[in-house]
XYZ file of C-alpha atoms in Angstrom:
466
model
C 17.452 -31.706 6.753
C 13.892 -32.682 6.539
C 14.264 -34.814 10.576
C 12.447 -33.319 13.300
C 15.683 -32.722 15.318
C 17.080 -30.960 11.326
C 13.332 -29.235 10.859
C 13.705 -27.782 14.502
C 17.075 -26.501 13.590
C 15.666 -24.724 10.710
C 12.889 -22.779 12.428
C 15.036 -22.183 14.946
C 17.370 -20.764 12.137
C 15.199 -18.905 10.239
C 14.027 -17.284 12.936
C 17.374 -16.636 14.309
C 18.038 -14.640 11.212
C 14.838 -12.996 11.338
C 15.417 -11.024 14.041
C 19.487 -9.932 12.821
C 17.008 -8.370 10.166
C 14.434 -6.732 12.291
C 17.516 -5.189 14.101
C 18.470 -3.594 10.228
C 15.771 -1.138 11.794
C 18.378 0.423 13.323
C 21.094 0.987 11.455
C 18.402 2.391 9.256
C 17.589 5.118 11.356
C 20.792 6.210 12.661
C 21.882 5.859 8.998
C 19.469 8.639 8.025
C 18.980 9.862 10.792
C 22.779 11.657 10.544
C 22.565 12.398 7.115
C 19.579 14.764 7.723
C 20.036 17.795 9.337
C 19.714 18.011 13.396
C 16.618 19.690 13.064
C 14.995 17.388 11.542
C 15.906 14.304 13.705
C 13.372 13.462 15.822
C 11.304 13.110 12.943
C 13.671 11.458 10.554
C 13.912 8.608 13.648
C 10.437 8.627 14.141
C 9.415 7.664 10.990
C 12.175 4.806 10.700
C 10.667 3.110 14.170
C 6.563 3.698 13.012
C 7.496 2.667 9.542
C 7.510 -0.916 11.307
C 4.884 -0.923 13.537
C 3.036 0.094 9.567
C 4.524 -2.187 7.428
C 3.847 -5.284 9.588
C 0.716 -3.960 10.264
C -0.364 -4.422 6.570
C 1.364 -7.384 5.799
C -0.676 -9.224 8.479
C -4.063 -7.862 7.643
C -3.684 -8.868 3.550
C -0.077 -8.375 2.637
C 1.413 -11.701 3.612
C -1.752 -13.697 1.816
C -0.723 -11.901 -1.146
C 2.109 -12.830 -1.230
C 2.403 -16.581 0.076
C -1.222 -17.277 0.751
C -1.151 -19.717 -2.931
C 3.283 -20.837 -3.225
C 1.397 -24.067 -0.777
C 2.084 -25.575 2.217
C 5.707 -22.808 3.936
C 9.323 -23.856 2.443
C 9.427 -27.685 2.830
C 13.139 -26.893 5.330
C 10.604 -25.251 7.868
C 7.735 -27.637 6.806
C 6.718 -29.034 10.098
C 3.597 -30.391 9.054
C 2.923 -31.930 5.804
C -0.366 -32.454 5.532
C -1.076 -27.989 6.171
C -2.880 -26.730 2.930
C -2.532 -23.680 4.089
C -0.993 -21.992 1.536
C -2.405 -23.415 -1.523
C -4.459 -20.879 -2.872
C -3.302 -19.124 -5.836
C -4.938 -16.974 -8.286
C -3.876 -18.497 -12.066
C -4.485 -16.517 -14.904
C -4.175 -19.547 -18.524
C -1.754 -17.934 -21.346
C -0.554 -19.240 -24.124
C -0.538 -23.003 -22.815
C 0.593 -21.974 -18.898
C -0.959 -21.424 -16.080
C 0.647 -18.233 -14.606
C 0.405 -17.664 -10.411
C -0.570 -13.062 -10.197
C -0.993 -13.574 -6.153
C -2.003 -15.248 -3.735
C -5.557 -15.624 -1.477
C -5.405 -16.670 1.640
C -3.725 -16.571 4.944
C -6.149 -13.206 6.020
C -5.314 -12.753 9.468
C -3.366 -15.445 9.865
C -5.779 -17.134 10.359
C -7.585 -21.030 9.661
C -4.570 -23.153 8.949
C -2.235 -19.844 8.480
C -2.471 -20.707 12.650
C 0.531 -23.033 12.369
C 4.540 -23.281 12.676
C 5.877 -23.052 9.209
C 3.763 -20.511 8.871
C 4.678 -18.354 11.298
C 8.016 -18.979 10.790
C 7.790 -17.675 6.916
C 5.420 -15.179 8.279
C 7.898 -13.716 10.488
C 10.981 -13.609 7.996
C 8.831 -12.533 4.949
C 7.269 -9.425 7.566
C 10.776 -8.254 7.585
C 12.477 -7.850 4.567
C 8.751 -6.195 3.061
C 9.845 -3.613 5.996
C 13.112 -2.829 5.165
C 11.154 -1.559 1.786
C 8.896 0.160 3.993
C 12.096 1.616 5.213
C 13.936 3.324 2.125
C 11.787 5.894 1.196
C 11.686 7.517 5.031
C 14.802 8.162 3.543
C 15.195 9.947 0.375
C 11.418 11.739 0.961
C 12.923 12.925 4.500
C 12.927 16.656 5.982
C 9.412 17.374 3.636
C 7.731 13.722 4.128
C 4.043 14.908 5.720
C 3.999 12.364 8.603
C 0.077 11.886 8.229
C 0.996 10.500 4.189
C 4.224 8.492 5.641
C 1.270 6.376 7.832
C -1.034 5.684 5.414
C 1.307 4.665 2.037
C 3.096 2.772 4.849
C 0.595 0.180 5.351
C -0.048 0.021 1.625
C 3.692 -1.055 1.086
C 2.776 -3.753 3.548
C -0.341 -4.690 2.589
C -0.413 -4.263 -1.048
C 2.652 -3.110 -3.478
C 5.690 -4.550 -1.828
C 3.131 -8.126 -1.946
C 2.390 -8.230 -5.781
C 5.894 -8.261 -6.859
C 7.037 -10.556 -4.012
C 4.679 -13.237 -4.810
C 5.850 -13.371 -8.837
C 9.052 -13.903 -7.885
C 9.108 -15.696 -4.468
C 5.184 -16.671 -4.005
C 5.527 -18.850 -6.821
C 4.261 -16.873 -9.114
C 4.742 -15.529 -13.031
C 8.120 -14.122 -12.546
C 9.933 -17.547 -11.045
C 7.709 -19.711 -13.710
C 9.094 -17.987 -16.472
C 11.109 -21.387 -17.012
C 8.742 -23.256 -18.664
C 8.950 -20.825 -22.284
C 12.927 -21.853 -21.742
C 14.176 -18.235 -19.830
C 16.637 -19.998 -17.501
C 14.953 -21.438 -14.166
C 13.082 -18.475 -14.406
C 13.093 -15.362 -12.181
C 15.519 -15.643 -9.165
C 16.550 -13.479 -5.833
C 18.267 -15.440 -4.059
C 18.032 -12.784 -0.843
C 16.107 -9.360 -3.000
C 17.668 -7.460 -4.532
C 14.663 -6.749 -6.284
C 12.073 -7.666 -4.367
C 13.396 -6.108 -1.249
C 15.914 -3.096 -2.128
C 14.876 -2.469 -5.510
C 11.127 -2.685 -5.131
C 11.779 -0.013 -2.192
C 14.501 2.031 -4.660
C 11.571 2.779 -7.145
C 9.383 3.760 -5.397
C 11.867 6.295 -3.464
C 12.709 7.591 -6.599
C 8.494 8.619 -7.730
C 7.537 9.723 -4.891
C 10.715 11.531 -5.106
C 9.855 12.524 -7.936
C 6.776 13.837 -6.979
C 7.184 15.590 -3.459
C 9.326 17.451 -4.564
C 13.605 18.966 -3.830
C 13.684 20.259 -0.218
C 14.204 24.157 0.560
C 17.282 25.334 -0.261
C 18.353 21.997 -1.999
C 19.074 24.116 -5.224
C 19.762 27.395 -6.478
C 18.039 30.590 -8.647
C 20.435 28.293 -11.288
C 19.215 24.797 -10.647
C 23.121 24.200 -9.822
C 22.619 21.502 -6.475
C 23.781 22.986 -2.849
C 24.856 20.660 -0.034
C 22.133 20.182 2.699
C 24.900 18.175 4.799
C 23.607 15.685 7.141
C 24.182 16.649 11.302
C 26.348 13.303 12.705
C 29.060 11.173 9.919
C 29.368 8.636 13.272
C 25.842 8.062 13.946
C 25.953 7.796 9.427
C 29.222 5.023 10.080
C 28.176 3.400 13.265
C 24.600 2.693 11.551
C 25.772 0.833 9.152
C 27.858 -1.263 10.264
C 25.057 -2.160 11.985
C 23.493 -2.961 8.574
C 26.172 -5.176 7.404
C 26.129 -6.630 10.831
C 22.056 -7.851 9.322
C 22.431 -8.000 6.036
C 24.192 -12.224 6.886
C 20.365 -12.988 9.053
C 19.102 -11.037 5.239
C 21.690 -13.123 2.785
C 22.313 -15.960 4.700
C 19.209 -16.878 6.421
C 17.515 -16.545 3.291
C 18.141 -20.648 2.670
C 15.630 -21.002 5.461
C 17.886 -24.111 6.508
C 20.774 -24.854 8.978
C 23.073 -26.162 5.049
C 26.224 -25.984 4.138
C 25.525 -23.585 0.965
C 25.465 -20.550 4.540
C 29.076 -20.530 4.190
C 29.065 -19.891 1.141
C 26.438 -16.870 0.984
C 27.626 -15.222 4.009
C 31.940 -15.487 2.556
C 30.263 -13.400 -0.687
C 27.805 -11.265 1.430
C 31.341 -10.630 3.322
C 33.497 -9.781 0.187
C 30.786 -8.111 -1.262
C 30.765 -4.772 1.510
C 33.742 -4.962 1.210
C 34.366 -4.422 -2.077
C 31.375 -2.094 -2.458
C 33.108 0.079 0.267
C 36.522 0.512 -0.631
C 35.588 0.923 -4.478
C 33.284 4.459 -3.266
C 36.270 5.203 -1.069
C 38.506 5.454 -3.649
C 36.693 6.607 -6.739
C 35.900 9.579 -4.538
C 39.730 9.859 -3.198
C 41.690 9.533 -6.680
C 39.242 10.149 -9.675
C 36.425 12.635 -8.054
C 36.627 16.829 -8.483
C 36.288 16.257 -4.421
C 39.925 14.879 -3.961
C 38.946 13.496 -0.365
C 37.614 9.750 0.755
C 34.315 10.870 1.757
C 32.931 8.638 4.959
C 28.906 8.829 3.641
C 29.532 8.198 -0.309
C 31.858 5.293 1.572
C 28.797 3.622 3.936
C 26.731 4.416 0.712
C 29.204 2.318 -1.215
C 29.603 -0.724 1.320
C 25.745 -0.746 1.884
C 25.852 -0.451 -2.293
C 27.815 -3.696 -2.010
C 25.423 -5.673 0.064
C 22.355 -4.849 -2.058
C 24.514 -5.631 -5.224
C 25.199 -9.648 -3.739
C 21.851 -10.432 -2.352
C 20.420 -11.732 -5.336
C 23.017 -13.285 -6.885
C 25.038 -13.997 -3.163
C 24.464 -18.174 -3.068
C 24.880 -18.994 -7.411
C 28.412 -17.120 -7.570
C 32.256 -17.383 -7.144
C 33.688 -15.058 -3.846
C 35.572 -13.902 -6.561
C 32.198 -12.811 -8.688
C 30.677 -11.111 -5.036
C 34.126 -9.067 -5.696
C 33.502 -7.859 -8.324
C 30.064 -6.897 -8.006
C 30.883 -4.951 -5.283
C 33.857 -3.151 -7.133
C 31.347 -2.236 -9.370
C 28.568 -1.894 -7.322
C 30.899 0.750 -5.177
C 31.457 3.258 -8.159
C 28.080 2.717 -9.881
C 25.781 3.768 -6.107
C 28.755 7.400 -6.492
C 27.851 7.705 -11.155
C 24.098 7.388 -9.112
C 23.961 9.338 -6.577
C 25.212 12.616 -8.975
C 22.837 11.449 -11.610
C 19.705 12.130 -9.803
C 21.112 15.253 -7.904
C 21.831 16.831 -11.054
C 18.437 16.538 -13.041
C 16.517 17.472 -9.790
C 15.891 14.314 -7.458
C 16.594 15.256 -3.808
C 17.238 12.247 -2.380
C 19.179 13.664 1.609
C 20.480 9.898 2.049
C 21.135 8.427 -2.031
C 18.778 5.491 -0.927
C 17.468 5.566 -4.389
C 20.646 5.108 -5.686
C 22.417 1.857 -2.958
C 19.113 0.368 -3.043
C 17.185 1.214 -6.106
C 20.098 1.061 -8.880
C 21.820 -1.494 -7.846
C 18.871 -4.040 -6.279
C 18.457 -3.624 -10.774
C 22.418 -4.283 -10.988
C 22.075 -7.150 -8.101
C 19.013 -9.283 -9.983
C 21.349 -8.881 -13.022
C 24.145 -10.153 -11.741
C 22.231 -13.573 -11.386
C 22.529 -13.804 -15.613
C 25.815 -12.888 -15.177
C 28.115 -14.525 -13.110
C 25.873 -16.848 -11.791
C 28.531 -20.533 -12.345
C 26.209 -23.238 -12.267
C 27.470 -24.508 -8.686
C 24.049 -24.127 -7.105
C 21.285 -23.198 -8.931
C 21.393 -21.276 -12.996
C 23.939 -20.650 -15.427
C 24.899 -16.801 -16.119
C 26.115 -15.798 -19.787
C 29.514 -16.045 -18.753
C 29.632 -19.302 -18.326
C 26.329 -20.853 -19.868
C 25.862 -22.664 -22.827
C 22.742 -20.817 -23.885
C 24.093 -17.648 -22.336
C 21.431 -15.035 -22.565
C 18.963 -17.384 -21.157
C 18.242 -16.878 -17.313
C 19.639 -12.807 -17.600
C 16.715 -12.598 -20.163
C 14.551 -13.780 -17.121
C 16.688 -11.724 -15.035
C 16.248 -8.597 -16.892
C 11.742 -8.857 -17.111
C 11.702 -8.923 -13.423
C 14.161 -6.081 -13.410
C 11.077 -4.214 -15.670
C 8.371 -5.981 -13.504
C 9.582 -4.699 -11.079
C 10.012 -0.563 -12.309
C 6.752 -1.001 -14.163
C 4.396 -2.025 -11.031
C 5.820 0.267 -8.453
C 6.456 2.893 -10.238
C 3.280 2.753 -11.477
C 1.056 1.157 -8.436
C 3.403 2.523 -5.873
C 3.881 6.986 -7.809
C -0.605 6.231 -8.297
C -1.395 5.538 -4.281
C 0.997 7.987 -3.570
C -0.333 10.850 -5.772
C -4.035 9.731 -4.203
C -3.113 10.390 -0.695
C -1.533 14.062 -1.582
C -5.252 14.771 -3.069
C -6.853 13.417 -0.174
C -4.931 15.037 2.254
C -4.262 18.560 0.066
C -0.095 17.372 0.376
C 1.953 14.309 1.333
C 4.534 17.668 1.451
C 4.519 19.751 4.646
C 4.247 23.106 4.479
C 7.162 25.751 3.836
C 7.441 27.425 7.313
C 7.117 24.095 8.962
C 10.125 22.918 6.749
C 12.025 26.248 7.254
C 12.198 25.293 11.134
C 12.024 22.115 11.126
C 10.206 19.033 11.582
C 10.790 18.470 15.189
C 8.405 20.432 17.000
C 5.256 21.056 13.861
C 4.773 17.188 13.732
C 6.086 15.723 16.253
C 5.617 17.721 19.016
C 8.922 17.201 20.534
C 12.985 18.375 19.231
C 15.552 15.856 18.564
C 18.341 17.767 20.408
C 16.539 19.790 22.847
C 19.573 20.806 25.120
C 21.349 21.992 21.395
C 19.138 23.483 19.600
C 16.615 25.851 19.837
C 13.549 24.854 17.984
C 12.245 27.476 15.464
C 7.966 27.854 15.742
C 6.684 27.657 11.920
C 4.728 30.737 12.128
C 8.238 32.451 13.306
C 9.989 31.981 10.453
C 10.383 35.286 7.758
C 8.592 35.907 5.841
C 11.340 37.237 3.232
C 12.089 33.272 3.613
C 8.808 31.534 3.091
C 7.955 33.469 0.198
C 11.465 32.540 -1.303
C 10.381 29.228 -0.649
C 7.353 29.098 -2.277
C 8.845 30.606 -5.821
C 11.600 27.918 -5.491
C 8.444 25.345 -5.123
C 6.239 27.035 -7.884
C 3.652 27.457 -5.610
């Protein structure tokens, strides 16, 4: 809608969708805290709370400018000032007769012409998406991540790591420009399977690998042991909150109150249901436990949501249902795979967001039917053109986050002495040593680090190679 009234409606719709995405922070906090042990509840919940402020601060200082400062005007649907040029300064490289945008150079501190209704509306919406990415590592690194390291790393995610790849796809950057080389219409990610979820999942993977597993996760033979979460009802409630907020995530990415949001919302809903169903049935009927594991049901629903996020506007409802089914099984395989190779992820964030974010990005090149934008290889004459663009984007996403994120995390550890708390603190629980307050003072008797038996500390140091 381009009339003044239509633009106003689009702005309201975009803001309300952004508010829904912001509320997803509550869902993440409940899911991650419930899947961790009670002695770390205040610590995990606090990281999920504080990451909102930290990520936003980095994005406000420079992240928004790097991501969106070269995109031109704000999207036409929410652009109230057609002559505004606050976001028209890309950093461009000319290669092989084409211009390729790497990052933006305007909009730092939302200053100058960025003090504008359209630019600020876009900032709010992009910011809450970025904060989802910043939240994902808090689950994979939970129960042993030092608060000071988390504090610094989250600023880098919002200010630098997330925005660069975000620019390449959503800010008019080189991945979105791959159509210049006949790779479909360029890489497409409607609502963030890769820009949001895969980025967070890859950061979680490389940082969990660098940080190492929790004490007691593996026995002397390297066999993984279950470290059970303390509150499954909290996990299930958090999952429903996330599923609710996802309607803002996906349908809101239209940035306009147009007819396609109905398709997006239905596809989102279908994939969430089929993802939960697939993981439930797999655990119940095929996995050796033969029980419909509640935490895996939740991860299946979230995996379906992550996988449909990129193709949600481009596929038919049957495609959305199939995507969710595949994601629900894929997340189960992935969780057990990473556990087996020694990557300790207490909440399954790497599998839910990283693996299924990559899968969702590729699904655009597979299932897109051409009714709205790209054509996947199930439908198109040039079958693998769009898939090729999606594959290049997936590789770029992995390499950027693994290299940039891993290097920054490594350097933070060197500056601080370690990214990880001491073995004494980890065994005792992080609530008192790190936060100064227990999560459940009426039910949990805190153990101070200095009171942890020396034999337990010695065993823990041996496991960690200290």
